[in-house]
Coordinates of C-alpha atoms in Angstrom, one line a residue:
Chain A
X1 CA -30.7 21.4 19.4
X2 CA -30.3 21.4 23.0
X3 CA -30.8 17.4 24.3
X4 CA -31.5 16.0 27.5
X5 CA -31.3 12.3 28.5
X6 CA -32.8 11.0 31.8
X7 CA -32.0 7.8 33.0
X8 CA -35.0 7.0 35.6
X9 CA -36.3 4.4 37.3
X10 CA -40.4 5.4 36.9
X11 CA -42.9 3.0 36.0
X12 CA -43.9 1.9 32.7
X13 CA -47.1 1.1 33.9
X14 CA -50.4 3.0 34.4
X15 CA -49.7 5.6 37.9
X16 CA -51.7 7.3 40.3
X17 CA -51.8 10.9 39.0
X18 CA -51.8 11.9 43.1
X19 CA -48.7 9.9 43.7
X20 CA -46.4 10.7 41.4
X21 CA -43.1 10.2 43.8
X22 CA -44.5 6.3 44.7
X23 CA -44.4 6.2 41.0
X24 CA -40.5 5.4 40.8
X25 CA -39.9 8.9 41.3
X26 CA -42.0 10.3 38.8
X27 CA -42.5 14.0 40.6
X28 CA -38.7 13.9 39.8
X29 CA -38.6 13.6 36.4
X30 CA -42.0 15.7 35.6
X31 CA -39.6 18.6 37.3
X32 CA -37.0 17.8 35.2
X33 CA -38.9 17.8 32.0
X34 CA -40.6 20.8 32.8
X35 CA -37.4 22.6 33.7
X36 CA -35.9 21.5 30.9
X37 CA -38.5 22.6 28.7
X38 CA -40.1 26.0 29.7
X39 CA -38.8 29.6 30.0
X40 CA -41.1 32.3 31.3
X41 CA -44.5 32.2 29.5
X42 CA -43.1 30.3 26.9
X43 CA -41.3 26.7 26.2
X44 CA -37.7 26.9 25.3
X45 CA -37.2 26.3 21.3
X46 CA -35.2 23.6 19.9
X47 CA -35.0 21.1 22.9
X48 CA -36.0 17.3 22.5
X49 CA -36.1 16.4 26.6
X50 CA -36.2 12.4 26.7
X51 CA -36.7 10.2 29.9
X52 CA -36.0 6.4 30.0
X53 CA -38.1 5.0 32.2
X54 CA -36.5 1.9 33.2
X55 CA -39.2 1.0 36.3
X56 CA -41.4 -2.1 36.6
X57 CA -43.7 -3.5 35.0
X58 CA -42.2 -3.6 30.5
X59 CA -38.9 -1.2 30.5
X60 CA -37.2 0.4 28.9
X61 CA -39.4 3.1 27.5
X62 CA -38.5 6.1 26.3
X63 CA -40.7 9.2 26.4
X64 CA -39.4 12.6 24.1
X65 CA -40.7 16.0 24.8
X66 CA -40.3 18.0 21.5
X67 CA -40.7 21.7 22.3
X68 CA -41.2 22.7 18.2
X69 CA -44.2 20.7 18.0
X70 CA -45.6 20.4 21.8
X71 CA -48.9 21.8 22.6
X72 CA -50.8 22.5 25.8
X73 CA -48.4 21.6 28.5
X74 CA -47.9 23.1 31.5
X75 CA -45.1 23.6 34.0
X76 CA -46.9 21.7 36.9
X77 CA -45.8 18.3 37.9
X78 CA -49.5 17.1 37.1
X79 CA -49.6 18.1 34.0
X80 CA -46.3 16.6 32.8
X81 CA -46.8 13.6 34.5
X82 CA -50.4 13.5 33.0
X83 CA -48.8 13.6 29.4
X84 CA -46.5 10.7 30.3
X85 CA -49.1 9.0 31.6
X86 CA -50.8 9.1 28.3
X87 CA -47.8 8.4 26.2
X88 CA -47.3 5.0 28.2
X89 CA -50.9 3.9 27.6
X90 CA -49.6 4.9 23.9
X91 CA -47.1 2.7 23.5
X92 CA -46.8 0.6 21.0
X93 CA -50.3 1.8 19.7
X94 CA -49.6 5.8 19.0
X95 CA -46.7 7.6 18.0
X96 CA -46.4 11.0 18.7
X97 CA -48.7 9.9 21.8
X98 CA -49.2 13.5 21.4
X99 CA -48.0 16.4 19.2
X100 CA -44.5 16.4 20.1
X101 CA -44.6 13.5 22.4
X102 CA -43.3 10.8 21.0
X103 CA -43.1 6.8 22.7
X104 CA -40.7 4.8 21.9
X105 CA -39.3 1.1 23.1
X106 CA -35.5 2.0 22.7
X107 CA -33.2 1.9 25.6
X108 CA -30.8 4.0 27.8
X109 CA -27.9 2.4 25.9
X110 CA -29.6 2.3 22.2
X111 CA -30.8 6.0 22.4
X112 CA -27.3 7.2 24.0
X113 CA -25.3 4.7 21.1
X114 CA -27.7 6.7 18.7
X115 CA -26.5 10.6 20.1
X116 CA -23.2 9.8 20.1
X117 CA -22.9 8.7 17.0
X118 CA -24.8 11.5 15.5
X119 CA -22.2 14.0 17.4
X120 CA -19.5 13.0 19.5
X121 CA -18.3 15.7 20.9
X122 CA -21.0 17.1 22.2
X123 CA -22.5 14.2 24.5
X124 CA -21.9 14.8 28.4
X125 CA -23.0 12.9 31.1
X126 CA -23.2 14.7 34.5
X127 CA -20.9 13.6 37.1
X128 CA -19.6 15.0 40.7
X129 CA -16.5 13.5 39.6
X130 CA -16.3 15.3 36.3
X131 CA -14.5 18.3 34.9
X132 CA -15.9 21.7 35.9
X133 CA -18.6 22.7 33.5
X134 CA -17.1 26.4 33.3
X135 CA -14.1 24.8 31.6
X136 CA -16.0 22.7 29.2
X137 CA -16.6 24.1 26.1
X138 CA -20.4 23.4 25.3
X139 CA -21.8 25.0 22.2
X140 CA -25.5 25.5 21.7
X141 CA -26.2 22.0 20.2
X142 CA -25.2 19.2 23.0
X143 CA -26.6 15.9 24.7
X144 CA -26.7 16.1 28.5
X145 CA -26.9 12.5 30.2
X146 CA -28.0 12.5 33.8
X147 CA -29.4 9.8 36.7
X148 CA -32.8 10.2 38.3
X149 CA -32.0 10.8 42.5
X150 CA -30.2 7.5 43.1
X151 CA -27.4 8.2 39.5
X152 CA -26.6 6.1 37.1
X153 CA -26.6 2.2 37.2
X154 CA -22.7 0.5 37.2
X155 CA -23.5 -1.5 34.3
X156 CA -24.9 2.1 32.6
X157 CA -22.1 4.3 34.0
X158 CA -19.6 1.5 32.7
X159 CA -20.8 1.4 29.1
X160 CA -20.7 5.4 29.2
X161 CA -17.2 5.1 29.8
X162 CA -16.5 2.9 26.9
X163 CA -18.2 4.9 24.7
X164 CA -16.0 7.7 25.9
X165 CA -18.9 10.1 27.0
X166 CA -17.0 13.5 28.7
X167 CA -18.2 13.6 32.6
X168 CA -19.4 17.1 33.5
X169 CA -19.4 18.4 36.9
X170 CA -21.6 21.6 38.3
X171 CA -19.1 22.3 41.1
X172 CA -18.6 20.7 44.8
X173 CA -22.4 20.2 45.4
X174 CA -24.5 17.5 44.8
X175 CA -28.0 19.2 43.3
X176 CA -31.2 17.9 42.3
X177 CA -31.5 16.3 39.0
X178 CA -33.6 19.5 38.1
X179 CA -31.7 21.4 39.6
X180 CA -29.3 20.2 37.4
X181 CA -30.9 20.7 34.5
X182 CA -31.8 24.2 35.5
X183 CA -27.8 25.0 35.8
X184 CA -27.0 23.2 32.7
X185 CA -29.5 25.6 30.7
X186 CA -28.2 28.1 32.2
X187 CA -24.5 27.8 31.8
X188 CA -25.2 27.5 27.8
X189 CA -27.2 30.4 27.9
X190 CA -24.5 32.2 29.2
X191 CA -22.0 31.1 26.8
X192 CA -24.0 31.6 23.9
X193 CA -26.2 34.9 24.7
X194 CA -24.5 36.8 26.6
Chain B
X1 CA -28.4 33.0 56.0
X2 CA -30.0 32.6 52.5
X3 CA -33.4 34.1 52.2
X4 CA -35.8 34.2 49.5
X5 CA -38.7 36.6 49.2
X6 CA -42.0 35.2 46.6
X7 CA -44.8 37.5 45.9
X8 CA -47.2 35.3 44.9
X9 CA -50.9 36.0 44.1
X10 CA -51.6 32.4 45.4
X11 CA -55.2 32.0 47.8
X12 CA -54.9 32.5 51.5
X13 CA -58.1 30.1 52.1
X14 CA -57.9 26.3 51.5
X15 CA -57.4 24.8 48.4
X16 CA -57.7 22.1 46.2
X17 CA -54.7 19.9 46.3
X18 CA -55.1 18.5 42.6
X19 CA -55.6 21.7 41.3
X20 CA -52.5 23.8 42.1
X21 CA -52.1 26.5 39.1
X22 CA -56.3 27.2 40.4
X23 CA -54.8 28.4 43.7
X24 CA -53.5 31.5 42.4
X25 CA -50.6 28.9 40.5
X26 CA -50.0 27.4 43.8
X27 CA -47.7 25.1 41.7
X28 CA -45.1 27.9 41.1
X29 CA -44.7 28.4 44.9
X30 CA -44.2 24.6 45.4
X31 CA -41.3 24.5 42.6
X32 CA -40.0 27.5 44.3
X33 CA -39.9 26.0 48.0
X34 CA -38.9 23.2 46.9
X35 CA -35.7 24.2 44.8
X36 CA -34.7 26.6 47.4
X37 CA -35.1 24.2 50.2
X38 CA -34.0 21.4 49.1
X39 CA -30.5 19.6 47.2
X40 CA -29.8 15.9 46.2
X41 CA -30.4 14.1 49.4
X42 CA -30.9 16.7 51.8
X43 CA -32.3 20.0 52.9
X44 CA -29.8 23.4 52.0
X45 CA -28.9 24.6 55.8
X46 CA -29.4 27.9 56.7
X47 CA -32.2 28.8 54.2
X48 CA -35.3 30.7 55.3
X49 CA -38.0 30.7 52.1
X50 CA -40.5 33.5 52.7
X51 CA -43.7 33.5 50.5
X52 CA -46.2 36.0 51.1
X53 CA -49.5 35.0 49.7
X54 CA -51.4 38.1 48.1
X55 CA -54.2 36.0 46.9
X56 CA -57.9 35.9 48.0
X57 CA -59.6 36.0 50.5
X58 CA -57.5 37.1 53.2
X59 CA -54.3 38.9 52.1
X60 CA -51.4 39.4 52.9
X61 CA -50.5 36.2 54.8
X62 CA -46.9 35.1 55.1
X63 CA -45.2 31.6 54.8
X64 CA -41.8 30.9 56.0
X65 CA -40.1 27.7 55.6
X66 CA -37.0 27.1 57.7
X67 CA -35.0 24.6 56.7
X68 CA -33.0 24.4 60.0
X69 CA -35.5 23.1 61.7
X70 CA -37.8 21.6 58.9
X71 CA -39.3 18.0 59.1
X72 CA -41.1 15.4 57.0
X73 CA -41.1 17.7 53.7
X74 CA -40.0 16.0 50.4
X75 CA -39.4 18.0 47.2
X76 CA -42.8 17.2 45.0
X77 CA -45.2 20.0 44.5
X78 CA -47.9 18.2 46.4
X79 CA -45.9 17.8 49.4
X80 CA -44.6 21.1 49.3
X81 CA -48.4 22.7 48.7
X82 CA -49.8 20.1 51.3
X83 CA -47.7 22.0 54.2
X84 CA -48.8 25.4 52.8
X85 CA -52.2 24.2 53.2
X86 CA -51.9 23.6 56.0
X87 CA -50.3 26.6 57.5
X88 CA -52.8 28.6 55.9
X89 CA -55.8 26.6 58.0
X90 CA -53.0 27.2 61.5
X91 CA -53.0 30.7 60.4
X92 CA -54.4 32.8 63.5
X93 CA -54.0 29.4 65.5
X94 CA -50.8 27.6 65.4
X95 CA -47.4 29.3 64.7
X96 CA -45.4 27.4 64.3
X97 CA -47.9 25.4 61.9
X98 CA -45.1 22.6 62.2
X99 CA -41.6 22.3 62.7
X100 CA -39.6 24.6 60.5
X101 CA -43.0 26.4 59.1
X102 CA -44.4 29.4 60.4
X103 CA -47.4 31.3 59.3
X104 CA -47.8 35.4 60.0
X105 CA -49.9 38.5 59.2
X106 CA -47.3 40.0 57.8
X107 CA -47.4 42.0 54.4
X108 CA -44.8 42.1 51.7
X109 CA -43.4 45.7 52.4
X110 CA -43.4 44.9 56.2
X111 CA -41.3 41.7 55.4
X112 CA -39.2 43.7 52.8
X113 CA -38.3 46.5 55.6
X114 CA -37.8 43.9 58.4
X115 CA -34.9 42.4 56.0
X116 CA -33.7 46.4 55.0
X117 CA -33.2 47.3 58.4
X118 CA -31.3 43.7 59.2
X119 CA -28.8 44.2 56.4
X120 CA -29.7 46.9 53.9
X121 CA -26.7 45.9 51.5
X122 CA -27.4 42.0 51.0
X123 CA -31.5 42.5 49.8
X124 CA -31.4 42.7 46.0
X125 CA -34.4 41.6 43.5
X126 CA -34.6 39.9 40.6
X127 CA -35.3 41.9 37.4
X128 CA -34.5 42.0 33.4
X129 CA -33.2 45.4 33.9
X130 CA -30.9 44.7 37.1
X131 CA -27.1 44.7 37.3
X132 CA -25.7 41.1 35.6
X133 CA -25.4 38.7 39.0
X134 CA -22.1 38.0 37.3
X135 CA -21.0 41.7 38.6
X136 CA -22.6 42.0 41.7
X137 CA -21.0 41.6 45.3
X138 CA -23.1 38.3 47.2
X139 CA -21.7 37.1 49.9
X140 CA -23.1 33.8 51.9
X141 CA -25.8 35.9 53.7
X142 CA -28.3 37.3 51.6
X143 CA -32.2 38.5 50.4
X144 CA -33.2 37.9 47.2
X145 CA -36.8 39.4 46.3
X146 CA -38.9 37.7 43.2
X147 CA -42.1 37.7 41.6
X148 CA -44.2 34.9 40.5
X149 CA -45.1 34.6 37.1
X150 CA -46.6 37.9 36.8
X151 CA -43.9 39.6 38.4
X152 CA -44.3 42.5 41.0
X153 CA -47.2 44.6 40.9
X154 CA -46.0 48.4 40.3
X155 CA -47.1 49.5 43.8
X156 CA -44.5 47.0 44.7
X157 CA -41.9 47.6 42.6
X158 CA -42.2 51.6 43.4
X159 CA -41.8 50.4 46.9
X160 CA -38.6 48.3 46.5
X161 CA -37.3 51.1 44.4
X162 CA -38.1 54.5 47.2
X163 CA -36.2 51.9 49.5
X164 CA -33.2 51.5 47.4
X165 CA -33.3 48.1 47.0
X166 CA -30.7 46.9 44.0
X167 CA -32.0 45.5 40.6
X168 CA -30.5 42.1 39.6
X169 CA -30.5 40.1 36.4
X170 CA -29.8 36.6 35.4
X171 CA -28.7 38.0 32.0
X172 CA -31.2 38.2 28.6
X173 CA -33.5 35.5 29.4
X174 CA -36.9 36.0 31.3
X175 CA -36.8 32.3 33.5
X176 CA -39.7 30.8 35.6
X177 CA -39.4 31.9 39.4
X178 CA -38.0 28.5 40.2
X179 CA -35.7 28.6 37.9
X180 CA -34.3 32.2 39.6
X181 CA -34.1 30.5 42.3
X182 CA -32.6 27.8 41.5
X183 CA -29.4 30.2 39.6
X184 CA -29.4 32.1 42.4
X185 CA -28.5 29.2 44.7
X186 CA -25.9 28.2 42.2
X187 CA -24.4 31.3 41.2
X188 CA -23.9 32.0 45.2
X189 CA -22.3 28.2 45.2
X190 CA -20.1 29.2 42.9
X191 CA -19.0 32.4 44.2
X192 CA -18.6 31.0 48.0
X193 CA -17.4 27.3 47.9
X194 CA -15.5 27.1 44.3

């Protein structure tokens, strides 16, 4: 299982469908998902994408994208956002919000205590600061942490520390969380299929 | 210079800004501006993104984004597809539409043998049966030619191949166009600033 953590500040309100970036940044993480998730024509098996939304008005909330079970999403912002859009009106009331969405009222720092437990070794966060990801050994099950566009917290980036999570860099250049996600896909691909 | 080459199918007339995949999956071209354009904080210098749109009703008509000289764009698809709207309404008018965006009657094979004639060696496109990127020669300048999610259309693809343009792959897996150009970026990172 390939795993994806996403620290974010969106909201955990209701949002204007037509504004997702005045939503805390929610273009940003419908990208992310979306990379995360899909391969051409087809989502990407065996990846559980989840996004903390930490943002205003009742965090934390944690939305999971399940690619065994999901059904009729599409790669566009709208449409993601659309599905976490429903999943937060869900809270608390349905769960999966929708097949393979699932809502949940666990936090950065629960859900990360919970992967790391589970496996160790294979929890990263991403960091400019971190060892080169071509000399990381990553096998095809991990847990890749990441910040929305302004990073990690202190007081998150602190308690990663203490739990000794690896940092992981991509190189010297500073990409979009996306982006990032893209690369990290990538780079396991490569060591696993090649 | 880094230039990317999209042949899209997406309209040439207005469109509906809520409806992006409608517009000939105007979404696609937005992730695909957007990720070459743009990393964390800032736009990528020296990046010219060409997308030539091949939809109805007024084919071919060609989009170039500058990055050099670009202003006010933010990486969300509906930013991104709001500057292509309006390019296509300057089309025939205004050139540039606005600062770092210009809009042509240009074709795809008139674009592709511009670039040929500029620097033969450095065009390549993406394809499942290309030479592995990891074994090809790219420098800092280059042309990288891609289709959207349908890929080229053969008359195309006949074209690129009578010219001798190279075939490259991103290995076994078939990604979304963003997500080619988002590797491509990287794996040129990688080669030229590691």
């Amino acid at each position: 299982m390939r795993e994806f953590i996403l620290f974010s500040r969106g909201v955990t309100s209701d949002f204007n469908i037509n504004d997702l970036p005045g939503a805390g940044r929610m273009d940003l993480v419908a990208r992310c998902v979306s990379t995360g998730i899909f391969l051409s024509y087809s989502l990407r098996p065996d990846v559980k994408f989840h996004v903390v939304l930490n943002g205003p008005p009742n965090p934390p909330l944690t939305i999971t994208f399940f690619t065994n079970e999901l059904k009729n999403v599409s790669p566009d912002e709208r449409n993601i956002a659309s599905h976490i859009k429903i999943a937060i009106k869900n809270s608390g009331k349905k769960n999966p919000s929708e097949p393979g969405i699932y809502v949940e009222k666990i936090s950065f720092e629960e859900l990360v205590r919970k992967k790391v437990e589970e496996c160790r070794n294979s929890v990263f966060y991403l960091h400019k600061e971190g060892e080169d990801i071509k000399n990381f050994e990553i096998g095809k099950d991990f847990v890749a942490i990441l910040g929305d566009n302004k990073g990690l917290p202190e007081k998150e980036e602190i308690f990663l520390e203490r739990l000794g999570v690896k940092k992981i860099s991509l190189g010297k250049i500073e990409y979009l969380s996306s982006q990032v996600v893209t690369i990290i896909n990538y780079e396991v691909d490569r060591k696993c299929m090649l």
